[in-house]
Coordinates of C-alpha atoms in Angstrom, one line a residue:
X1 CA -170.8 275.0 -166.6
X2 CA -171.4 276.5 -163.1
X3 CA -174.9 275.1 -163.0
X4 CA -173.5 271.7 -164.1
X5 CA -170.8 271.7 -161.4
X6 CA -173.3 272.8 -158.8
X7 CA -175.7 270.0 -159.8
X8 CA -172.8 267.5 -159.5
X9 CA -171.9 268.8 -156.1
X10 CA -175.5 268.6 -154.8
X11 CA -175.8 265.0 -156.1
X12 CA -172.5 264.1 -154.4
X13 CA -173.8 265.5 -151.1
X14 CA -177.0 263.5 -151.6
X15 CA -175.0 260.3 -152.0
X16 CA -172.9 261.2 -149.0
X17 CA -176.0 261.7 -146.9
X18 CA -177.5 258.4 -148.2
X19 CA -174.3 256.5 -147.5
X20 CA -174.1 258.0 -144.0
X21 CA -177.8 257.1 -143.4
X22 CA -177.0 253.5 -144.4
X23 CA -174.1 253.4 -142.0
X24 CA -175.9 254.9 -139.0
X25 CA -179.1 252.9 -139.6
X26 CA -177.1 249.6 -139.6
X27 CA -179.1 248.5 -142.6
X28 CA -176.1 246.6 -143.9
X29 CA -174.9 245.1 -140.6
X30 CA -176.0 241.7 -141.8
X31 CA -173.5 241.9 -144.7
X32 CA -170.7 243.1 -142.4
X33 CA -171.4 240.1 -140.1
X34 CA -171.1 237.7 -143.0
X35 CA -167.8 239.3 -144.0
X36 CA -166.6 239.2 -140.4
X37 CA -167.4 235.5 -140.1
X38 CA -165.4 234.7 -143.3
X39 CA -162.5 236.8 -142.1
X40 CA -162.4 234.9 -138.8
X41 CA -162.3 231.7 -140.7
X42 CA -159.4 233.0 -142.9
X43 CA -157.5 234.2 -139.9
X44 CA -157.8 230.8 -138.2
X45 CA -156.6 229.1 -141.3
X46 CA -153.8 231.4 -142.4
X47 CA -152.8 233.3 -139.3
X48 CA -153.5 231.0 -136.3
X49 CA -152.8 232.4 -132.8
X50 CA -152.1 229.5 -130.5
X51 CA -152.2 230.0 -126.7
X52 CA -149.4 228.6 -124.5
X53 CA -151.8 228.1 -121.6
X54 CA -155.1 227.4 -123.3
X55 CA -158.5 227.0 -121.6
X56 CA -159.5 223.4 -120.7
X57 CA -163.0 222.2 -121.1
X58 CA -164.5 219.4 -119.2
X59 CA -167.5 218.1 -121.0
X60 CA -170.6 216.3 -119.7
X61 CA -171.3 214.3 -122.8
X62 CA -173.7 211.6 -124.0
X63 CA -171.5 208.9 -122.6
X64 CA -171.6 210.6 -119.2
X65 CA -175.4 210.8 -119.2
X66 CA -175.6 207.2 -120.2
X67 CA -173.4 206.2 -117.3
X68 CA -175.2 208.1 -114.5
X69 CA -178.9 207.1 -114.3
X70 CA -180.0 209.9 -111.9
X71 CA -181.6 213.0 -113.3
X72 CA -179.1 215.8 -113.7
X73 CA -180.6 217.8 -110.9
X74 CA -179.6 215.0 -108.5
X75 CA -175.9 214.7 -109.6
X76 CA -174.7 216.2 -106.3
X77 CA -172.4 213.2 -105.6
X78 CA -170.8 213.4 -109.0
X79 CA -170.4 217.1 -109.0
X80 CA -168.9 217.0 -105.5
X81 CA -166.4 214.3 -106.6
X82 CA -165.5 216.5 -109.6
X83 CA -164.8 219.5 -107.3
X84 CA -162.6 217.4 -105.1
X85 CA -160.7 216.2 -108.2
X86 CA -160.2 219.8 -109.2
X87 CA -158.9 220.5 -105.7
X88 CA -156.2 217.9 -106.3
X89 CA -155.5 219.3 -109.8
X90 CA -155.2 222.9 -108.6
X91 CA -156.4 224.9 -111.7
X92 CA -155.9 228.7 -111.7
X93 CA -159.7 229.1 -111.8
X94 CA -162.7 226.9 -112.3
X95 CA -166.0 227.9 -114.0
X96 CA -169.1 225.8 -113.7
X97 CA -171.2 226.5 -116.8
X98 CA -174.1 224.4 -115.4
X99 CA -177.2 225.3 -113.5
X100 CA -176.8 224.3 -109.8
X101 CA -180.0 223.6 -107.8
X102 CA -181.8 226.5 -106.3
X103 CA -183.1 224.6 -103.3
X104 CA -182.1 221.6 -101.1
X105 CA -183.2 218.0 -101.8
X106 CA -182.8 217.1 -98.1
X107 CA -186.6 216.5 -97.9
X108 CA -186.2 213.9 -100.6
X109 CA -182.9 212.3 -99.6
X110 CA -181.5 213.3 -96.2
X111 CA -177.9 214.6 -96.4
X112 CA -178.0 214.5 -100.2
X113 CA -176.7 218.1 -100.5
X114 CA -173.7 217.2 -98.4
X115 CA -171.5 215.8 -101.1
X116 CA -171.7 218.9 -103.3
X117 CA -171.2 221.2 -100.3
X118 CA -168.1 219.2 -99.3
X119 CA -166.8 219.5 -102.9
X120 CA -167.2 223.3 -102.8
X121 CA -165.5 223.4 -99.4
X122 CA -162.6 221.4 -100.9
X123 CA -162.0 223.6 -103.9
X124 CA -162.5 226.9 -102.1
X125 CA -159.0 227.3 -100.6
X126 CA -157.3 225.8 -103.6
X127 CA -158.7 227.7 -106.6
X128 CA -161.5 230.3 -107.2
X129 CA -164.7 228.7 -108.4
X130 CA -167.4 230.6 -110.3
X131 CA -171.0 229.6 -110.4
X132 CA -173.1 230.2 -113.5
X133 CA -176.2 232.3 -113.5
X134 CA -178.5 232.5 -116.5
X135 CA -181.7 234.5 -117.1
X136 CA -185.0 232.8 -116.7
X137 CA -188.1 233.5 -118.9
X138 CA -189.2 236.2 -116.5
X139 CA -186.1 238.2 -117.2
X140 CA -184.4 237.5 -113.8
X141 CA -181.2 235.6 -113.1
X142 CA -181.8 232.1 -111.7
X143 CA -181.3 231.6 -108.0
X144 CA -178.8 229.2 -106.5
X145 CA -179.1 227.3 -103.2
X146 CA -177.9 229.7 -100.6
X147 CA -175.4 227.4 -98.8
X148 CA -173.5 226.9 -102.0
X149 CA -173.1 230.7 -102.4
X150 CA -172.2 231.1 -98.7
X151 CA -169.2 228.7 -99.2
X152 CA -167.7 230.3 -102.3
X153 CA -169.0 233.8 -101.8
X154 CA -171.3 236.1 -103.7
X155 CA -168.5 237.4 -105.8
X156 CA -168.3 233.9 -107.3
X157 CA -171.6 234.4 -109.1
X158 CA -171.1 235.0 -112.8
X159 CA -173.3 235.4 -115.8
X160 CA -173.3 232.9 -118.7
X161 CA -176.1 234.7 -120.5
X162 CA -175.7 235.1 -124.2
X163 CA -177.3 237.8 -126.4
X164 CA -177.5 236.8 -130.1
X165 CA -177.1 239.1 -133.1
X166 CA -180.1 239.5 -135.4
X167 CA -179.0 236.6 -137.6
X168 CA -179.0 234.3 -134.5
X169 CA -175.3 234.1 -134.2
X170 CA -173.3 234.7 -130.9
X171 CA -170.4 237.0 -131.5
X172 CA -170.0 238.9 -128.2
X173 CA -170.7 239.2 -124.5
X174 CA -170.7 243.0 -124.5
X175 CA -172.9 244.6 -121.9
X176 CA -173.1 247.7 -124.0
X177 CA -174.8 245.9 -126.8
X178 CA -176.9 243.7 -124.5
X179 CA -178.1 245.6 -121.3
X180 CA -179.0 242.4 -119.5
X181 CA -175.4 241.4 -119.4
X182 CA -174.6 244.4 -117.3
X183 CA -176.6 243.1 -114.4
X184 CA -174.1 240.3 -113.5
X185 CA -170.4 240.2 -114.6
X186 CA -169.7 237.5 -117.2
X187 CA -167.9 234.3 -116.2
X188 CA -165.2 234.8 -118.8
X189 CA -164.5 238.3 -117.5
X190 CA -164.3 237.2 -113.8
X191 CA -162.1 234.2 -114.6
X192 CA -159.7 236.4 -116.7
X193 CA -159.6 238.9 -113.9
X194 CA -158.7 236.2 -111.5
X195 CA -155.4 235.4 -113.3
X196 CA -154.5 239.1 -113.6
X197 CA -156.0 240.0 -117.0
X198 CA -157.5 243.5 -116.5
X199 CA -158.9 244.0 -120.0
X200 CA -162.5 245.0 -120.5
X201 CA -164.9 242.3 -121.4
X202 CA -166.5 244.6 -124.1
X203 CA -166.5 244.3 -127.8
X204 CA -166.5 241.3 -130.1
X205 CA -165.0 237.9 -129.2
X206 CA -161.9 237.2 -131.1
X207 CA -162.7 233.9 -132.9
X208 CA -159.3 233.8 -134.6
X209 CA -157.5 232.9 -131.3
X210 CA -156.6 229.2 -130.6
X211 CA -157.4 226.0 -132.4
X212 CA -160.6 224.0 -132.3
X213 CA -161.6 222.9 -128.8
X214 CA -161.3 219.3 -127.6
X215 CA -162.7 218.4 -124.2
X216 CA -162.0 216.1 -121.3
X217 CA -164.9 213.8 -120.6
X218 CA -166.5 214.4 -117.2
X219 CA -166.6 210.6 -116.5
X220 CA -162.8 210.3 -117.1
X221 CA -162.1 213.0 -114.5
X222 CA -164.1 211.1 -111.9
X223 CA -162.3 207.8 -112.8
X224 CA -158.9 209.4 -112.3
X225 CA -160.0 210.7 -108.9
X226 CA -161.2 207.3 -107.9
X227 CA -157.9 205.8 -109.1
X228 CA -156.0 208.5 -107.1
X229 CA -154.3 209.5 -110.4
X230 CA -153.2 212.9 -109.2
X231 CA -150.5 213.1 -111.9
X232 CA -153.0 212.9 -114.7
X233 CA -155.2 215.5 -113.1
X234 CA -152.2 217.8 -112.5
X235 CA -151.0 217.3 -116.1
X236 CA -154.3 218.4 -117.6
X237 CA -155.5 221.0 -115.2
X238 CA -152.7 222.4 -113.1
X239 CA -152.6 226.3 -113.4
X240 CA -155.1 226.2 -116.2
X241 CA -158.5 227.9 -116.6
X242 CA -161.1 225.1 -116.5
X243 CA -164.7 225.3 -117.6
X244 CA -167.2 222.6 -116.9
X245 CA -170.1 222.4 -119.4
X246 CA -172.6 220.2 -121.2
X247 CA -171.5 218.8 -124.6
X248 CA -174.6 217.3 -126.2
X249 CA -175.5 217.1 -129.9
X250 CA -178.8 219.0 -129.7
X251 CA -178.9 220.8 -126.4
X252 CA -177.4 224.1 -125.3
X253 CA -176.1 224.8 -128.8
X254 CA -175.2 228.3 -130.1
X255 CA -174.4 229.3 -133.6
X256 CA -171.0 230.9 -133.8
X257 CA -169.0 232.6 -136.6
X258 CA -166.7 229.5 -137.0
X259 CA -166.6 225.9 -136.1
X260 CA -165.0 225.6 -132.7
X261 CA -165.5 221.9 -131.8
X262 CA -162.8 219.5 -133.0
X263 CA -165.3 216.6 -133.2
X264 CA -167.5 218.6 -135.6
X265 CA -165.0 220.5 -137.9
X266 CA -167.7 222.0 -140.1
X267 CA -170.5 222.7 -137.6
X268 CA -171.0 226.3 -136.4
X269 CA -173.7 225.3 -133.9
X270 CA -171.6 224.2 -130.9
X271 CA -172.1 223.8 -127.2
X272 CA -172.5 227.1 -125.3
X273 CA -169.6 226.5 -123.0
X274 CA -167.3 227.0 -126.0
X275 CA -168.4 230.6 -126.4
X276 CA -167.3 231.4 -122.8
X277 CA -164.1 229.5 -123.4
X278 CA -163.4 231.5 -126.6
X279 CA -164.2 234.7 -124.8
X280 CA -161.6 233.7 -122.2
X281 CA -159.1 233.1 -125.0
X282 CA -159.7 236.5 -126.4
X283 CA -159.1 238.2 -123.0
X284 CA -155.9 236.1 -122.5
X285 CA -154.6 237.0 -126.0
X286 CA -154.9 240.5 -127.2
X287 CA -158.3 241.4 -125.7
X288 CA -161.7 241.8 -127.3
X289 CA -162.1 243.2 -130.7
X290 CA -163.4 246.8 -130.8
X291 CA -165.1 248.6 -133.7
X292 CA -163.4 251.4 -135.5
X293 CA -164.5 254.9 -134.5
X294 CA -167.6 256.1 -136.3
X295 CA -166.0 259.3 -137.6
X296 CA -163.4 257.1 -139.5
X297 CA -166.3 255.3 -141.2
X298 CA -168.1 258.5 -142.0
X299 CA -164.9 259.9 -143.6
X300 CA -164.5 256.8 -145.7
X301 CA -168.1 256.8 -146.7
X302 CA -167.6 260.3 -148.0
X303 CA -164.4 259.3 -149.8
X304 CA -166.3 256.4 -151.5
X305 CA -169.0 258.8 -152.6
X306 CA -166.3 260.6 -154.7
X307 CA -166.8 257.9 -157.3
X308 CA -169.7 260.2 -158.4
X309 CA -167.1 262.5 -159.9
X310 CA -165.2 262.0 -163.1
X311 CA -166.0 260.3 -166.4
X312 CA -166.6 256.6 -166.7
X313 CA -163.4 255.4 -168.3
X314 CA -160.9 252.6 -167.9
X315 CA -159.0 254.2 -165.1
X316 CA -162.1 255.0 -163.0
X317 CA -163.6 251.5 -163.8
X318 CA -160.3 249.9 -162.7
X319 CA -160.2 252.0 -159.5
X320 CA -163.8 251.0 -158.7
X321 CA -163.0 247.3 -159.3
X322 CA -160.0 247.4 -157.0
X323 CA -161.8 249.6 -154.3
X324 CA -163.8 246.8 -152.7
X325 CA -160.8 244.5 -152.6
X326 CA -158.7 247.2 -150.9
X327 CA -161.4 247.9 -148.4
X328 CA -161.8 244.2 -147.6
X329 CA -158.0 243.8 -147.4
X330 CA -157.7 246.7 -144.9
X331 CA -160.6 245.3 -142.9
X332 CA -158.9 241.9 -142.7
X333 CA -155.6 243.4 -141.6
X334 CA -157.3 245.6 -139.0
X335 CA -159.2 242.6 -137.6
X336 CA -155.9 240.8 -137.1
X337 CA -155.0 243.9 -135.0
X338 CA -158.2 243.5 -132.9
X339 CA -160.0 246.3 -134.7
X340 CA -163.4 245.7 -136.3
X341 CA -163.7 247.7 -139.5
X342 CA -167.1 247.2 -141.2
X343 CA -166.9 248.0 -144.9
X344 CA -170.3 247.3 -146.4
X345 CA -171.6 250.9 -146.0
X346 CA -168.3 252.2 -147.5
X347 CA -168.4 249.8 -150.5
X348 CA -172.1 250.4 -150.8
X349 CA -171.7 254.2 -150.9
X350 CA -169.0 253.8 -153.6
X351 CA -171.1 251.4 -155.6
X352 CA -174.1 253.6 -155.4
X353 CA -172.2 256.7 -156.5
X354 CA -170.4 254.8 -159.3
X355 CA -173.5 253.1 -160.6
X356 CA -175.6 256.2 -160.5
X357 CA -173.0 258.2 -162.4
X358 CA -172.6 255.4 -164.9
X359 CA -176.4 255.3 -165.4
X360 CA -176.6 259.1 -165.7
X361 CA -173.8 259.2 -168.3
X362 CA -175.4 256.4 -170.2
X363 CA -178.7 258.2 -170.3
X364 CA -177.0 261.4 -171.4
X365 CA -175.0 259.6 -174.1
X366 CA -178.2 258.0 -175.4
X367 CA -179.8 261.4 -175.5
X368 CA -176.8 262.9 -177.2
X369 CA -176.7 260.2 -179.8
X370 CA -180.4 260.6 -180.4
X371 CA -179.9 264.3 -180.8
X372 CA -177.0 263.8 -183.3
X373 CA -179.1 261.3 -185.2
X374 CA -182.1 263.6 -185.4
X375 CA -180.1 266.7 -186.1
X376 CA -177.9 265.2 -188.9
X377 CA -180.1 262.4 -190.4
X378 CA -181.0 264.7 -193.3
X379 CA -177.4 265.8 -193.8
X380 CA -175.6 262.5 -194.2
X381 CA -176.5 259.0 -195.3
X382 CA -177.9 256.6 -192.6
X383 CA -174.8 254.4 -192.9
X384 CA -172.4 257.3 -192.2
X385 CA -174.7 258.5 -189.4
X386 CA -174.7 255.1 -187.8
X387 CA -170.9 255.0 -187.9
X388 CA -170.7 258.5 -186.4
X389 CA -173.1 257.6 -183.5
X390 CA -171.3 254.4 -182.8
X391 CA -168.0 256.2 -182.7
X392 CA -166.4 254.0 -185.4
X393 CA -165.8 256.7 -188.0
X394 CA -162.5 258.4 -187.5
X395 CA -162.8 262.2 -187.2
X396 CA -159.2 262.8 -188.5
X397 CA -158.6 264.2 -191.9
X398 CA -157.3 261.6 -194.4
X399 CA -158.6 258.3 -195.6
X400 CA -158.1 254.7 -196.4
X401 CA -158.2 252.6 -199.6
X402 CA -161.5 250.8 -200.1
X403 CA -163.0 248.9 -203.0
X404 CA -166.3 250.5 -203.9
X405 CA -168.8 250.9 -206.8
X406 CA -169.4 254.6 -207.6
X407 CA -172.7 255.8 -209.0
X408 CA -173.2 259.2 -210.8
X409 CA -176.6 260.4 -212.1
X410 CA -177.7 263.5 -213.8
X411 CA -181.0 265.0 -215.2
X412 CA -180.8 265.4 -219.0
X413 CA -181.3 268.9 -220.4
X414 CA -181.8 270.3 -217.0
X415 CA -180.2 273.7 -217.9
X416 CA -182.9 274.2 -220.6
X417 CA -185.7 273.2 -218.2
X418 CA -184.5 275.5 -215.5
X419 CA -184.8 278.6 -217.8
X420 CA -188.5 278.2 -217.8
X421 CA -189.2 277.6 -214.1
X422 CA -189.2 279.9 -211.2
X423 CA -186.4 279.2 -208.7
X424 CA -188.8 278.1 -206.0
X425 CA -190.5 275.6 -208.3
X426 CA -187.1 274.4 -209.5
X427 CA -186.0 273.7 -206.0
X428 CA -189.3 271.9 -205.3
X429 CA -188.8 269.8 -208.4
X430 CA -185.3 268.8 -207.4
X431 CA -186.3 268.0 -203.8
X432 CA -189.1 265.7 -205.1
X433 CA -186.7 264.0 -207.5
X434 CA -183.8 263.6 -205.1
X435 CA -186.1 262.3 -202.3
X436 CA -187.0 259.3 -204.5
X437 CA -183.5 258.7 -205.8
X438 CA -181.9 258.9 -202.4
X439 CA -184.4 256.4 -201.0
X440 CA -183.5 254.0 -203.8
X441 CA -179.8 254.3 -203.0
X442 CA -180.4 253.8 -199.2
X443 CA -182.6 250.8 -199.9
X444 CA -179.5 249.0 -201.3
X445 CA -177.1 250.1 -198.6
X446 CA -175.5 252.9 -200.6
X447 CA -174.0 256.2 -199.3
X448 CA -175.1 259.5 -200.9
X449 CA -171.9 261.5 -201.2
X450 CA -173.2 264.8 -202.5
X451 CA -175.7 266.6 -204.7
X452 CA -174.1 268.6 -207.6
X453 CA -176.8 270.8 -209.0
X454 CA -179.2 268.4 -210.7
X455 CA -176.7 265.5 -210.4
X456 CA -175.8 263.2 -207.5
X457 CA -172.9 261.0 -206.5
X458 CA -173.2 257.9 -204.4
X459 CA -170.9 254.9 -203.6
X460 CA -171.5 251.4 -202.3
X461 CA -169.1 249.5 -200.0
X462 CA -168.2 252.3 -197.5
X463 CA -168.4 253.0 -194.7
X464 CA -170.2 249.6 -194.3
X465 CA -168.6 246.7 -196.1
X466 CA -170.7 244.9 -198.7
X467 CA -170.2 241.4 -200.2
X468 CA -170.6 242.7 -203.8
X469 CA -170.9 246.5 -204.1
X470 CA -171.5 246.2 -207.9
X471 CA -174.7 244.3 -207.4
X472 CA -176.0 246.7 -204.8
X473 CA -175.2 249.6 -207.1
X474 CA -176.9 248.2 -210.2
X475 CA -180.0 247.2 -208.2
X476 CA -180.1 250.8 -206.9
X477 CA -179.8 252.2 -210.4
X478 CA -182.7 250.0 -211.5
X479 CA -184.8 251.2 -208.6
X480 CA -183.9 254.8 -209.4
X481 CA -185.4 254.4 -212.9
X482 CA -188.5 252.7 -211.4
X483 CA -189.0 255.5 -208.9
X484 CA -188.4 258.0 -211.7
X485 CA -191.5 256.7 -213.4
X486 CA -193.5 257.5 -210.3
X487 CA -192.0 261.0 -210.2
X488 CA -192.8 261.6 -213.9
X489 CA -196.4 260.4 -213.4
X490 CA -196.8 263.0 -210.7
X491 CA -195.2 265.7 -212.8
X492 CA -197.4 265.0 -215.8
X493 CA -200.5 265.1 -213.7
X494 CA -199.5 268.6 -212.8
X495 CA -198.7 269.5 -216.4
X496 CA -194.9 269.4 -216.0
X497 CA -192.7 267.8 -218.6
X498 CA -191.3 264.5 -217.4
X499 CA -187.6 264.0 -216.5
X500 CA -185.0 261.8 -218.2
X501 CA -181.8 260.8 -216.3
X502 CA -178.5 259.0 -217.0
X503 CA -176.6 256.8 -214.6
X504 CA -173.0 255.9 -214.7
X505 CA -171.4 253.0 -212.7
X506 CA -167.7 252.1 -212.2
X507 CA -166.0 249.9 -209.6
X508 CA -162.5 249.9 -208.2
X509 CA -160.3 251.1 -205.5
X510 CA -160.7 254.6 -204.1
X511 CA -159.6 256.6 -201.1
X512 CA -162.4 257.0 -198.6
X513 CA -162.2 259.5 -195.8
X514 CA -162.6 263.0 -194.6
X515 CA -161.6 265.7 -197.1
X516 CA -161.5 269.4 -196.4
X517 CA -160.3 271.4 -193.5
X518 CA -160.1 270.7 -189.8
X519 CA -163.2 272.9 -189.2
X520 CA -165.2 271.9 -192.3
X521 CA -164.9 268.6 -194.1
X522 CA -167.0 265.9 -195.6
X523 CA -166.8 262.1 -195.9
X524 CA -166.2 261.4 -199.6
X525 CA -164.4 259.2 -202.1
X526 CA -161.5 260.3 -204.2
X527 CA -159.8 258.6 -207.1
X528 CA -159.9 257.7 -210.8
X529 CA -162.9 255.5 -210.3
X530 CA -164.9 258.5 -209.3
X531 CA -163.9 260.5 -212.4
X532 CA -164.5 257.5 -214.7
X533 CA -168.0 257.0 -213.2
X534 CA -168.8 260.6 -213.9
X535 CA -167.6 260.3 -217.5
X536 CA -169.7 257.2 -218.0
X537 CA -172.8 259.0 -216.9
X538 CA -172.0 261.5 -219.6
X539 CA -172.1 258.7 -222.3
X540 CA -175.7 257.8 -221.5
X541 CA -177.2 260.5 -223.7
X542 CA -174.9 259.6 -226.6
X543 CA -175.3 255.9 -226.4
X544 CA -179.1 256.2 -225.6
X545 CA -179.0 253.9 -222.5
X546 CA -180.1 255.2 -219.1
X547 CA -177.5 253.1 -217.4
X548 CA -173.9 252.9 -218.6
X549 CA -171.5 250.7 -216.6
X550 CA -167.9 249.7 -217.0
X551 CA -166.8 246.2 -217.9
X552 CA -165.6 245.8 -214.3
X553 CA -169.1 246.2 -213.1
X554 CA -170.7 244.1 -215.9
X555 CA -168.3 241.2 -215.3
X556 CA -169.3 240.9 -211.6
X557 CA -173.1 241.3 -212.1
X558 CA -173.2 238.9 -215.1
X559 CA -176.1 238.6 -217.5
X560 CA -178.9 238.8 -214.9
X561 CA -179.4 242.5 -215.4
X562 CA -179.8 242.6 -219.2
X563 CA -176.6 244.5 -220.0
X564 CA -175.6 245.1 -223.6
X565 CA -171.9 245.1 -224.6
X566 CA -171.3 248.5 -226.3
X567 CA -167.5 248.0 -226.8
X568 CA -164.8 250.5 -226.1
X569 CA -165.6 254.2 -225.9
X570 CA -163.4 257.2 -225.5
X571 CA -164.1 259.3 -222.4
X572 CA -162.7 262.8 -221.7
X573 CA -159.5 262.8 -219.8
X574 CA -159.2 259.0 -219.8
X575 CA -158.2 256.1 -222.1
X576 CA -161.0 254.2 -223.9
X577 CA -163.3 252.3 -221.5
X578 CA -165.1 249.1 -222.3
X579 CA -168.8 249.8 -221.4
X580 CA -172.1 248.1 -221.1
X581 CA -175.6 249.6 -221.4
X582 CA -178.6 248.8 -219.4
X583 CA -182.3 249.7 -219.9
X584 CA -184.6 247.9 -217.5
X585 CA -187.7 249.4 -219.1
X586 CA -186.8 248.2 -222.7

């Protein structure tokens, strides 16, 4: 027992180490990301978190590009006008998620930079404006025309770079997970700081905050400015965080955990400006989502590995079935509290421990059943052994009523024969004889109950049910006589006198079950049918038929088996019995 317990403990520690290795190797991170995305979708649907002062997006869409014929790099007049419109609207902060020129176009069009410069000058005293920087293919942040920076200040430069997860989805702007982001502070972090939000811009973006984004077309903002519609500008943008970005179907798109664009309610690939807007929302609400401490996860991985212990029963199976649901429920609840709780390594550790223990127990059970079958196959009939191995045979003392056909057989004049044979030869003779007789009974789904000296008792119809036990029994009796001829041929070839036997058959209701003591009992049949079958076997010598059966048996088997009506005969300890004789060899 100590060795067994020690082995179980070592295997538990192995599963604990394996589960921890899975956790620290991040091998199942892709599963956790899929779960996280679904949880964000559920939170948005069932626990929405609206913002009173939401982020406003101004979108440069297809209609805008169709209206303005110049290349985007020469949109200085339009961008300048937009900045002057924002100066009238007075937002709390403005972020330009577009790439501004890195040099002057004065050589191409004199004074062409002036309109954009004037726009920056107009917005500077009214609201802080942040200029986007992204990383070029060389790994350096793009440069912006120096006069633009001199107007708004170097502190207005902000990163809009995005690092994607391994599955190509954008879920964070965390400089700890993406070192490039640490070079320049993010636009969302700077804009949030401008309105007094001091939270760290680390962790996962909370995609459960806010509804799907709509946007204000860039062209409409310019129209309101041209129309001097300051009221409309103030209504939409006054004291709001405003982001200007490109809203095109196939450009600057990022895959996100949820669909964020109202115009595309099922599309997770959305304009990049929406990611920065959602990051702003997160900072304005409860902050970014941070992962649970690693030691918590390690502790729970160890707890899940405890599924290795204990037998595989209903309680353990039910606990394992509920376990993933509980873990997912806890993870969902913690996510709503801004805590990321990845559960795949925990559930995986539990599943591995449970499945391994189940597999081991199954293998051991198969080996145990095989051992029982091999060890007891020569002690009980195959049908009884099959029921024992399958666990369908009750181990309790007592029995049940069953209709069976009982067979008794006996070697005639065996006492006289035994006087002239050595005990060893006598046992050899009996074993040779019983081997053939037992095979005949088993061939017809009978159960050998016991051997009584030179006699044997068998019954048909238990423990396995038979459509007609009487037919099985008489077929077995006929095969016994046929096999007896083979035994006798062998005996005669060795100079031994042949054997003659008698067989008695009777059918009816008996009590089948375990008889004996709690420590030693046997599966047998009890009842008048058994006694009568034994007495009928005793009539075979007197009536000179090798098979004597009762009328109950003969009535069922009919005339197919050449039975002769022998009338009523008295049997010891019983009223007269109507019997039939059978002699297949006649």
